[in-house]
Coordinates of C-alpha atoms in Angstrom, one line a residue:
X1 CA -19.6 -12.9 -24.1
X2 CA -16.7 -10.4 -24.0
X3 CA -16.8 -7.4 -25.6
X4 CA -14.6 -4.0 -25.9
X5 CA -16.0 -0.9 -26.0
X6 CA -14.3 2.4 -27.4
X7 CA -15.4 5.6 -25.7
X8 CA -14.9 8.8 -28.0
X9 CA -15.8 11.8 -25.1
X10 CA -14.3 10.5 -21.7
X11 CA -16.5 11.4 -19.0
X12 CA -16.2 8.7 -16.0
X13 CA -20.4 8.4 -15.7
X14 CA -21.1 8.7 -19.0
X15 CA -18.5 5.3 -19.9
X16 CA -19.7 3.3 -16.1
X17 CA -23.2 3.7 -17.6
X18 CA -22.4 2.6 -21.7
X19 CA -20.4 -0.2 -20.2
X20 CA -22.9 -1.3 -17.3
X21 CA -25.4 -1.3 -19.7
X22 CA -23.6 -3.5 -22.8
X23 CA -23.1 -6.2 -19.4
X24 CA -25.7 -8.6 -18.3
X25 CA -25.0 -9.4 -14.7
X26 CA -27.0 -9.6 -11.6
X27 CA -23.5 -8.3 -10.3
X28 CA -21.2 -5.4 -11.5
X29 CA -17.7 -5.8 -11.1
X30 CA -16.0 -2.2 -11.5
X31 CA -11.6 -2.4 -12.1
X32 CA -9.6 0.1 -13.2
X33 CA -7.1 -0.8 -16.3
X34 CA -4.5 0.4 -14.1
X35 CA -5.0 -2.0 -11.6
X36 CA -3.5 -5.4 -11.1
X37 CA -5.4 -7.7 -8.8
X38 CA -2.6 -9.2 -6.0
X39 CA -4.1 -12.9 -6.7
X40 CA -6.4 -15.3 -7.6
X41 CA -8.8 -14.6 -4.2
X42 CA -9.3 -11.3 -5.6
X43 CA -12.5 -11.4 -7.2
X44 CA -14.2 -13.9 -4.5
X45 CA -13.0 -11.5 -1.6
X46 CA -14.2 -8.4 -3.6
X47 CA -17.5 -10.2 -3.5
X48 CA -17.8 -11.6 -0.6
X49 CA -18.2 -8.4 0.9
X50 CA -22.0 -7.8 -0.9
X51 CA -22.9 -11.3 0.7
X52 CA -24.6 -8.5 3.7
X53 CA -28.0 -7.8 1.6
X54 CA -27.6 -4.4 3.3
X55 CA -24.7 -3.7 1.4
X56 CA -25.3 -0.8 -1.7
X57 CA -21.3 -1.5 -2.9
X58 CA -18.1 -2.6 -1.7
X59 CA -14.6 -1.5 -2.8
X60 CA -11.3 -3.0 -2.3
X61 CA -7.8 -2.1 -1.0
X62 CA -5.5 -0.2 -3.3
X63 CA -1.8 -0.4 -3.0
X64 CA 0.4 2.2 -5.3
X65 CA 3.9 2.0 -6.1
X66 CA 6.1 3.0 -3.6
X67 CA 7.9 5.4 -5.8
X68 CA 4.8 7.5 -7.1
X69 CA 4.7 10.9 -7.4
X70 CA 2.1 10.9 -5.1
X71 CA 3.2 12.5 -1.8
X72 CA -0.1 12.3 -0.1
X73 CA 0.5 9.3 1.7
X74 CA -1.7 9.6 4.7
X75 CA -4.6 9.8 1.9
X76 CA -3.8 6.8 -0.2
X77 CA -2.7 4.7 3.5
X78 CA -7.1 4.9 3.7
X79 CA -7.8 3.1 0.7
X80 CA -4.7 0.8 1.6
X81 CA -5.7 0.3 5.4
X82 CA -5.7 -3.4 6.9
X83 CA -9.2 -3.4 8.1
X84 CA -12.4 -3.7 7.1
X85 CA -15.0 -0.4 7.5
X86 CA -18.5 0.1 6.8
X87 CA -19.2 3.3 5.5
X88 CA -22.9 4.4 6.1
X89 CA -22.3 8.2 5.6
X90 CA -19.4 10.3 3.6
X91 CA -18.6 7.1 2.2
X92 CA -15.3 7.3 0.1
X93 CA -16.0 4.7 -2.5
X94 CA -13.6 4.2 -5.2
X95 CA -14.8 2.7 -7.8
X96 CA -11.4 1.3 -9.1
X97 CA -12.1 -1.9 -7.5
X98 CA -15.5 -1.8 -6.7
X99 CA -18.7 -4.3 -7.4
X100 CA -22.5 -3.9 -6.4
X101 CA -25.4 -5.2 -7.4
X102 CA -27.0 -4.3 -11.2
X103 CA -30.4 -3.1 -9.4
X104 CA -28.6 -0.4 -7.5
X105 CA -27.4 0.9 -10.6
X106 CA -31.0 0.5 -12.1
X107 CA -32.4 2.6 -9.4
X108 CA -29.3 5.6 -10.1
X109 CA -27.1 5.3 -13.0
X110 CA -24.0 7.4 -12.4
X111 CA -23.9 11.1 -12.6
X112 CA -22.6 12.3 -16.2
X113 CA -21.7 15.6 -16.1
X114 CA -19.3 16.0 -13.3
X115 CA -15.6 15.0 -14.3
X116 CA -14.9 13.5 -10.3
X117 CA -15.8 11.2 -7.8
X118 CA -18.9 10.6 -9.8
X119 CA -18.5 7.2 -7.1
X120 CA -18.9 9.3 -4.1
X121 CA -22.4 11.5 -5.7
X122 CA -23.9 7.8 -6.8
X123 CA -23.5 6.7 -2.5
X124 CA -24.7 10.0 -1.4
X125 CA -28.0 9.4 -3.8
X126 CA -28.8 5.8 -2.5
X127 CA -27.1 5.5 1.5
X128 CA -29.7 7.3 2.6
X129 CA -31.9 4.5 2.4
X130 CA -32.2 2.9 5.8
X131 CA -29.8 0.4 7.1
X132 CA -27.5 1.0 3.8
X133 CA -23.7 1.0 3.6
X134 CA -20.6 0.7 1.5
X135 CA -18.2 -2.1 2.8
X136 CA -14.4 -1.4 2.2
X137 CA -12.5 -5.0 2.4
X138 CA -8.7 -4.9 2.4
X139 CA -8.5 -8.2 1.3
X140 CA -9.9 -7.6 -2.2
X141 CA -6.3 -6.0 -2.9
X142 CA -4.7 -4.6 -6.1
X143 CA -2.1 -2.8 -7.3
X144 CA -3.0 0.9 -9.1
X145 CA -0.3 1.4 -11.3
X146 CA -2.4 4.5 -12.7
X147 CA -2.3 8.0 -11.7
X148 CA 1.0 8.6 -11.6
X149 CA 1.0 12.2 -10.4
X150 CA -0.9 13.6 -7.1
X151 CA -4.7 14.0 -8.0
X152 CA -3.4 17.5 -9.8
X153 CA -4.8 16.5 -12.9
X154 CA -7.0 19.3 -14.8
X155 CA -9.7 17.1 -16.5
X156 CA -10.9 19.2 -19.5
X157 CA -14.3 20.6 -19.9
X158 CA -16.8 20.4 -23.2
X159 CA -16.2 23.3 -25.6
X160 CA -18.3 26.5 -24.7
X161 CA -18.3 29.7 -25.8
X162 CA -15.6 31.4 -24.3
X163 CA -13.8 31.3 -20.8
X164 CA -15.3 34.3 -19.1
X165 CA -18.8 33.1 -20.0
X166 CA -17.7 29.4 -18.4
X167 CA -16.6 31.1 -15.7
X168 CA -19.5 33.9 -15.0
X169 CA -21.8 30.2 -14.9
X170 CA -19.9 28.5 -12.4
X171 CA -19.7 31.7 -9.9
X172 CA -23.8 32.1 -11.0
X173 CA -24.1 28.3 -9.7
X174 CA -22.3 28.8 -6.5
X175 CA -24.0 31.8 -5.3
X176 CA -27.4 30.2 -5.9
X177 CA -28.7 29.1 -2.7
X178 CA -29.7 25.8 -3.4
X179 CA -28.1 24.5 -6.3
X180 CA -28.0 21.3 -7.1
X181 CA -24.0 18.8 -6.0
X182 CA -23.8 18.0 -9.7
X183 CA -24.1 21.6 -10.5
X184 CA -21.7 23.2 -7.8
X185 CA -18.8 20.2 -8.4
X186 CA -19.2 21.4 -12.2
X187 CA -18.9 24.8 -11.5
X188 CA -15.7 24.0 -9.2
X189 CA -13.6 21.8 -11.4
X190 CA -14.6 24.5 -14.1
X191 CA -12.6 27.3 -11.8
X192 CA -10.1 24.9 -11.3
X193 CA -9.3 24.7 -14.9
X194 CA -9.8 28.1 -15.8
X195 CA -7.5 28.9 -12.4
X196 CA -5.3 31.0 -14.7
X197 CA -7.8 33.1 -16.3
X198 CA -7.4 36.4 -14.2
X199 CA -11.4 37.2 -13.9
X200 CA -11.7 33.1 -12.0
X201 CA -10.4 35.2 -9.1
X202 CA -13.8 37.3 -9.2
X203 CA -15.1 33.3 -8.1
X204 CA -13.0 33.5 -4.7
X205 CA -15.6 34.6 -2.4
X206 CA -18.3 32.4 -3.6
X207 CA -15.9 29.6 -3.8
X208 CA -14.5 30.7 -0.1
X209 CA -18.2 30.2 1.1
X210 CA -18.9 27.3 0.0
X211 CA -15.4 25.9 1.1
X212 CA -16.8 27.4 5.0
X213 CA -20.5 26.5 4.6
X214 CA -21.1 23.6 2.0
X215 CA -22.5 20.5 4.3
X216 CA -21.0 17.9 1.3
X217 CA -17.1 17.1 2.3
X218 CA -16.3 16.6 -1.4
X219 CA -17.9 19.8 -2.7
X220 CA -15.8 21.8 0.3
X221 CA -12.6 19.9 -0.9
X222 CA -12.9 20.7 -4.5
X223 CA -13.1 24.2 -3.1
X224 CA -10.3 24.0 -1.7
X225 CA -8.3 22.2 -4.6
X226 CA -9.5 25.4 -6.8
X227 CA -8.8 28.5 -4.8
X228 CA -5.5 26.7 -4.5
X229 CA -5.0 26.7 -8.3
X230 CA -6.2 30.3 -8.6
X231 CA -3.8 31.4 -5.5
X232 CA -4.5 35.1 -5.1
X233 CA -4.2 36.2 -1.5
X234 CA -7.7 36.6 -1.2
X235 CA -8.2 32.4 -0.8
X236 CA -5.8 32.6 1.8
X237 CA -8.5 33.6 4.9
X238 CA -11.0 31.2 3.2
X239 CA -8.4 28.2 2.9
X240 CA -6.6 28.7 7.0
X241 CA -10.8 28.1 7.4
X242 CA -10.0 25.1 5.8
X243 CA -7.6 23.9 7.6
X244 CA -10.6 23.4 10.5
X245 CA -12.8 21.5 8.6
X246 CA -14.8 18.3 10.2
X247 CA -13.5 16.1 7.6
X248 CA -10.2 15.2 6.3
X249 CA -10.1 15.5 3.0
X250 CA -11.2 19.0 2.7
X251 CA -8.8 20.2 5.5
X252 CA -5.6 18.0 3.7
X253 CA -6.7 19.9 0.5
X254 CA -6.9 23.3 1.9
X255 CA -3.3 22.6 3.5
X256 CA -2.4 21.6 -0.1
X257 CA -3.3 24.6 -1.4
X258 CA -1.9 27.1 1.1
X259 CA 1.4 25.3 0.1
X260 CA 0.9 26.0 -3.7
X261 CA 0.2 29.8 -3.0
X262 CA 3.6 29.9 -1.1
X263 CA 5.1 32.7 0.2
X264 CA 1.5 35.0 0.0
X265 CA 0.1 32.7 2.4
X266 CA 2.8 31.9 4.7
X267 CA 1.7 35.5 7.4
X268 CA -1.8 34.0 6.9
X269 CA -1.1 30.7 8.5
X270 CA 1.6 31.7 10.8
X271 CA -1.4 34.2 12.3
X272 CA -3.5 31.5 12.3
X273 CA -1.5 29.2 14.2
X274 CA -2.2 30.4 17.8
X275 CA -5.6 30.2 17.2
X276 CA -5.8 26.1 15.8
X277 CA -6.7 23.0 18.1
X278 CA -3.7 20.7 18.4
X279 CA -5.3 18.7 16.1
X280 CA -4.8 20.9 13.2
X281 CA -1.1 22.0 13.9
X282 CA 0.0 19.2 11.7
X283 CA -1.7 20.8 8.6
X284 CA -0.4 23.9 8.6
X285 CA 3.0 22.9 9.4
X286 CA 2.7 20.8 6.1
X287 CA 1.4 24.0 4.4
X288 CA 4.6 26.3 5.6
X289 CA 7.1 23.3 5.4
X290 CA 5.9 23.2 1.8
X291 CA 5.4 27.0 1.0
X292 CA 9.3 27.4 0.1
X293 CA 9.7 30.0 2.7
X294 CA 13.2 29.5 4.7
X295 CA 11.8 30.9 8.2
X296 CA 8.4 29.5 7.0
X297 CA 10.0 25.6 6.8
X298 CA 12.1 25.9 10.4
X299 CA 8.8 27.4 12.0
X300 CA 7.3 23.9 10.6
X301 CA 9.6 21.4 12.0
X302 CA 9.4 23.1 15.2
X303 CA 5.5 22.5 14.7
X304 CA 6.0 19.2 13.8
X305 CA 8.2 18.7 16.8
X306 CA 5.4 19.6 18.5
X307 CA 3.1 17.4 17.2
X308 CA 5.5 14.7 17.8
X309 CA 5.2 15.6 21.4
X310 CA 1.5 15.8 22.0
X311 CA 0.7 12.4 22.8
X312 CA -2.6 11.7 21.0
X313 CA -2.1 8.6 18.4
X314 CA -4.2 10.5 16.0
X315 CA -1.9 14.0 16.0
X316 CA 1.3 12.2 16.0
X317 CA 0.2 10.1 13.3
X318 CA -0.6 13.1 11.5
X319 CA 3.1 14.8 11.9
X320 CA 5.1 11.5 11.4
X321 CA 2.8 11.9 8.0
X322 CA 3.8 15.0 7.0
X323 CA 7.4 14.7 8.1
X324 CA 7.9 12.0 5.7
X325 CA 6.4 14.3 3.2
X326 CA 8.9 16.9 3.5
X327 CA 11.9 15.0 4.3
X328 CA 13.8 17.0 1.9
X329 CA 13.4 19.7 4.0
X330 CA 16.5 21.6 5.4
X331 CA 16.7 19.5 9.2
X332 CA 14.1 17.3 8.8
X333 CA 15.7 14.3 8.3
X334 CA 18.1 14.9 12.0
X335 CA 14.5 13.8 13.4
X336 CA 14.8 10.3 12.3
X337 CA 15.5 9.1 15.7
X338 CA 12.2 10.0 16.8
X339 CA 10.3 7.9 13.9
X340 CA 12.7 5.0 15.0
X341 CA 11.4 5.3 18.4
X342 CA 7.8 5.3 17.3
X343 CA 8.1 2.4 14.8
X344 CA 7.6 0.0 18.0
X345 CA 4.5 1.8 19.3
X346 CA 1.8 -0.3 20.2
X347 CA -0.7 1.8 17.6
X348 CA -0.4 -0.3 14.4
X349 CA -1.0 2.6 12.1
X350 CA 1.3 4.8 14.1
X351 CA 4.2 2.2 13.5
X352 CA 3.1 2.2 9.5
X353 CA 3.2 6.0 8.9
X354 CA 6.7 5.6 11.4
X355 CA 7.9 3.0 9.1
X356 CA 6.8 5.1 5.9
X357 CA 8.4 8.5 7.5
X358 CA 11.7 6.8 8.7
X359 CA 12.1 5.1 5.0
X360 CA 11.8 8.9 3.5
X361 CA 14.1 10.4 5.9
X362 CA 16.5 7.5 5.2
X363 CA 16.6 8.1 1.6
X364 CA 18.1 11.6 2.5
X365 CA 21.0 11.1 4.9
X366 CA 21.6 7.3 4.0
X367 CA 24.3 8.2 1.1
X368 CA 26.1 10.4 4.0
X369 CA 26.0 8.7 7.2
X370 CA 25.7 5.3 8.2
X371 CA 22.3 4.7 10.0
X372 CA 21.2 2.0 12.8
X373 CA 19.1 -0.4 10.7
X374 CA 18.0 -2.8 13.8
X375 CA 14.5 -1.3 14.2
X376 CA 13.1 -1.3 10.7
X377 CA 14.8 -4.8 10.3
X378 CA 13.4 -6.2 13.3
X379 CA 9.8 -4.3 12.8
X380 CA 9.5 -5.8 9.2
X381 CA 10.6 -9.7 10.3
X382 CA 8.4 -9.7 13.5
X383 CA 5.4 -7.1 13.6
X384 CA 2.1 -8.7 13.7
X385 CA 0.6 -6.6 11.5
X386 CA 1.3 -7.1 7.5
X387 CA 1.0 -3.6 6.1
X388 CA 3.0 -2.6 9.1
X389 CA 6.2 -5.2 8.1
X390 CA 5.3 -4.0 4.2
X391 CA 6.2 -0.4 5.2
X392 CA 9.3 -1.6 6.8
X393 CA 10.4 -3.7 3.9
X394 CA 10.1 -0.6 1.8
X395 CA 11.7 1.3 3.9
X396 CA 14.6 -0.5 4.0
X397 CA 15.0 -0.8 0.2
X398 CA 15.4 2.5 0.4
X399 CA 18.2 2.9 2.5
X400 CA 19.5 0.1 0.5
X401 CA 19.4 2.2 -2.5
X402 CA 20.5 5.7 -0.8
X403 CA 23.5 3.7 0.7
X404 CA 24.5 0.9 -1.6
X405 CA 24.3 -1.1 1.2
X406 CA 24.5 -5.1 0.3
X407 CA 23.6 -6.2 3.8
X408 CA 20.3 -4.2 3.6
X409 CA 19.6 -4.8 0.1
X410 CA 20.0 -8.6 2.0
X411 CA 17.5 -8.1 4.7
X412 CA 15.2 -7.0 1.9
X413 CA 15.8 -10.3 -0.2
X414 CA 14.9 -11.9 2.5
X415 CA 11.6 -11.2 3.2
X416 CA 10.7 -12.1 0.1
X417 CA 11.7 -16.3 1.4
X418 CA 10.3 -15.5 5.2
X419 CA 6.8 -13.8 5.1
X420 CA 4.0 -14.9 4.2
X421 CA 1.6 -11.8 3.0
X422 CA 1.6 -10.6 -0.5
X423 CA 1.8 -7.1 0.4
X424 CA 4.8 -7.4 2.0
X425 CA 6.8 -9.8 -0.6
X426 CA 5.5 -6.7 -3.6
X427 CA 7.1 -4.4 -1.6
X428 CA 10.7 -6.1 -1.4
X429 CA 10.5 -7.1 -4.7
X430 CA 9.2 -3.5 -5.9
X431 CA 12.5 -2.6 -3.9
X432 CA 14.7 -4.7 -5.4
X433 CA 13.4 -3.8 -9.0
X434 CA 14.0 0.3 -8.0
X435 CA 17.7 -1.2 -7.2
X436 CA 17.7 -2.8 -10.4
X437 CA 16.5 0.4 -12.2
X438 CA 19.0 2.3 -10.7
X439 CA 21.4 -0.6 -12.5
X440 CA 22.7 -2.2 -9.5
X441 CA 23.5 -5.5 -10.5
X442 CA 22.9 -7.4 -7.1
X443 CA 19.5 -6.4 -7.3
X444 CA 18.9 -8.1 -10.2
X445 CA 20.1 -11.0 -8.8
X446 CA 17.9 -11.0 -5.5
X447 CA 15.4 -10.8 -7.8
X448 CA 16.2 -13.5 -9.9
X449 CA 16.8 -16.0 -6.8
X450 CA 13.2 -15.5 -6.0
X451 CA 11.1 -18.2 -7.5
X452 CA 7.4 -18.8 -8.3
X453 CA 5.1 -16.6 -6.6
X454 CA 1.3 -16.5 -6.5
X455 CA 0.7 -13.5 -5.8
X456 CA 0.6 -11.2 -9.2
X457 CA 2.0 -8.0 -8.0
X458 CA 5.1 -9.8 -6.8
X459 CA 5.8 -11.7 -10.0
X460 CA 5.0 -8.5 -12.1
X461 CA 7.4 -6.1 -10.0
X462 CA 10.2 -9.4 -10.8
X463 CA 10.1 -9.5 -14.4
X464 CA 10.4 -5.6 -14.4
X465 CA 13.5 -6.4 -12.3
X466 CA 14.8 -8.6 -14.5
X467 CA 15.0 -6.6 -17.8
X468 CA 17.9 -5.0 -16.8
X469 CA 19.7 -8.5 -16.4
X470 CA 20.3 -11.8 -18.6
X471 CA 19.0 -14.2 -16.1
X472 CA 15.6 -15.6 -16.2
X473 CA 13.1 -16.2 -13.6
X474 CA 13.3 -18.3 -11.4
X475 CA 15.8 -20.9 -12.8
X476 CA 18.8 -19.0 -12.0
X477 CA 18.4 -18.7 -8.6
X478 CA 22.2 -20.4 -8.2
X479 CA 23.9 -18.2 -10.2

């Protein structure tokens, strides 16, 4: 039997657990309200994946608009990726579009007090059993139409009795040697909201060691996200640590946050630089391209540049990333014959973050000169791989829109007739519905021509198109 639920006091374990409990299944099914499944195969893919009794969980692929404020890309291109992954350690589980069996939530209901990734804590309780893992399956897809800025949200705290008191706890909990995760991610996301109390900054050196010393990757990036928010020039040393770290996320963060301290962290990284593997070049060029800091941005592209040179799939990828992320950038965009070039590579996600990166750098010399379309168009009618010809798509919808051009905006419309993945027909039709927004009437009409489609996404993204015109779908395809 159905049945809603109304949850008073948000707290993400807390409302899992009220709502796992009310449900009677052998299997839990976990989808975000944000989230539109692509199709009808959804919830048999999702599935599918626990068919492996070794499996604790399995979570879907997530596909975000293309015009969220998210810049993180290379982040959100993981939980996006085309193939499969078993994760037996670290696992990123996001429980947005997630199922697992009841019994594993018997054995450890979700954690209740800590306001994030309360998905992550509940894998790093039960994978240690032997032969356990988390399955991610791309083809369990949906569009997250949620979180519509970066992962910058404060999440607020119970009432207590007074910030300093809050905050005197949280540095208490970090400097005790063995503390419990639930206890040290409370104490950070604590900091992080009270960033702007001045005596948080008295937290920086036992936040700073935990971003160095902490074993658990989410615990050093929460670090990270808060010295960030609390930005005195004492994080710097602690975050350009960061920037080394063993796992992505917490490196990614601590380049984040270097970028939000700006100009007081800009001599920390620039000493630092000489000093950082190849590897890690790409980070802090994203932190100085970011900081606002004139010399600090041309000493990044030349980074970049250098990145782009290196040769290792892994480091470009990285750069072409973080190019696209700072497109806006005073010269980035004259590098846009470099991403062409690298759209054709042989490394499909090379060729996706190209594709990505050459659609941002587009959107920021299309209006002023007229660019060489043949690469993306070819790349999204031919490449093998889907999310790869998606990228492509999108990117050029967006020279479409930066340069009014009707032949692109074509090219576009087309692959919405010619290709036969889902992603890639949501992305032309999310392009063509941007057109529309932006009241370009041809748009409208692209979309309009399109008729029935069964995959969700694509049909949703066409009647948004389609409020800004008279026609309805999919009859007046003539007109």
């Amino acid at each position: 039997m159905d049945q809603v639920l109304h949850i008073e006091d948000y707290h993400p374990g807390a409302a899992l657990n009220k709502l796992i409990a009310s449900a009677r299944s052998e299997t839990v099914v976990v989808l975000s309200a944000h989230a539109l499944p692509a199709n009808e195969r959804w919830l048999a893919s999702l599935l599918d994946g626990l068919a492996d009794p070794g499996a604790l969980a399995v979570y879907g692929a997530q596909v975000f608009p293309l015009n969220s404020p998210f810049v993180d890309k290379r982040d959100l291109d993981i939980f996006a990726h085309p193939r499969s992954r078993r994760e037996t350690a670290d696992s990123v589980l996001w429980n947005a579009n997630a199922a697992f069996p009841r019994r594993e939530w018997e054995r450890q209901p979700f954690e209740e007090t800590v306001m994030r990734v309360e998905d992550h804590y509940w894998t790093k309780c039960l994978l240690p059993s032997q032969g356990r893992f988390v399955r991610y399956t791309p083809n369990a897809l949906v569009y997250h139409y949620g979180h519509d800025v970066r992962e910058d949200r404060i999440v607020p705290l119970p009432v207590r009795p007074g910030d300093i008191e809050v905050i005197q706890r949280a540095i208490d909990a970090l400097e005790h040697p063995n503390e419990a995760w639930p206890a040290v991610m409370s104490a950070g996301i604590a900091l992080e909201r009270l960033s702007h109390v001045p005596a948080a900054r008295r937290a920086v050196p036992a936040m700073g060691r935990q971003l160095r010393e902490h074993p658990d990757f989410d615990v050093r990036w929460q670090m990270a996200r808060a010295l960030g928010r609390i930005g005195t020039p004492a994080a710097v040393p602690f975050l350009v640590d960061g920037l080394r770290d063993a796992s992505f996320y917490p490196r990614d963060e601590a380049a984040w946050s270097l970028a939000r301290i700006g100009a007081v962290a800009v001599p920390g990284v620039m000493h630092a630089i000489p000093r950082l593997h190849t590897s890690i070049v790409p980070f802090a060029a994203l932190a100085l391209a970011m900081s606002g800091v004139h010399r600090a941005e041309h000493r990044a592209l030349a980074l970049l540049d250098q990145s782009l040179d290196n040769g290792q799939p892994c480091v470009v990828r990285d750069a072409v990333y973080f190019l696209g992320v700072v497109a806006s950038v005073e010269g980035a965009a004259t590098r846009i014959g470099r991403v062409t070039d690298l759209m054709t590579s042989n490394d499909d996600d090379l060729a996706r973050a190209a594709a990505w990166c050459w659609g941002r750098l587009a959107e920021v010399v299309g209006s002023e000169v007229v660019l060489d379309a043949t690469v993306p168009t070819t790349v999204a009618s031919d490449h093998p791989d889907e999310t790869v010809r998606a990228e492509a798509g999108i990117a050029l919808g967006r020279l479409a829109r930066a340069s009014r051009s009707r032949p692109i905006l074509a090219e576009v419309a087309n692959l919405l007739n010619a290709d036969p993945s889902g992603r890639v027909r949501h992305g032309a039709m999310q392009s063509l519905r941007l057109a529309a927004d932006a009241d370009w009437e041809h748009a409208v009409v692209a979309a309009a021509a399109h008729g029935p489609d069964d995959d969700f996404g694509v049909a949703f993204e066409q009647h948004l198109a389609l409020r800004h015109g008279d026609l309805d779908a999919p009859t007046r395809a003539g007109s």
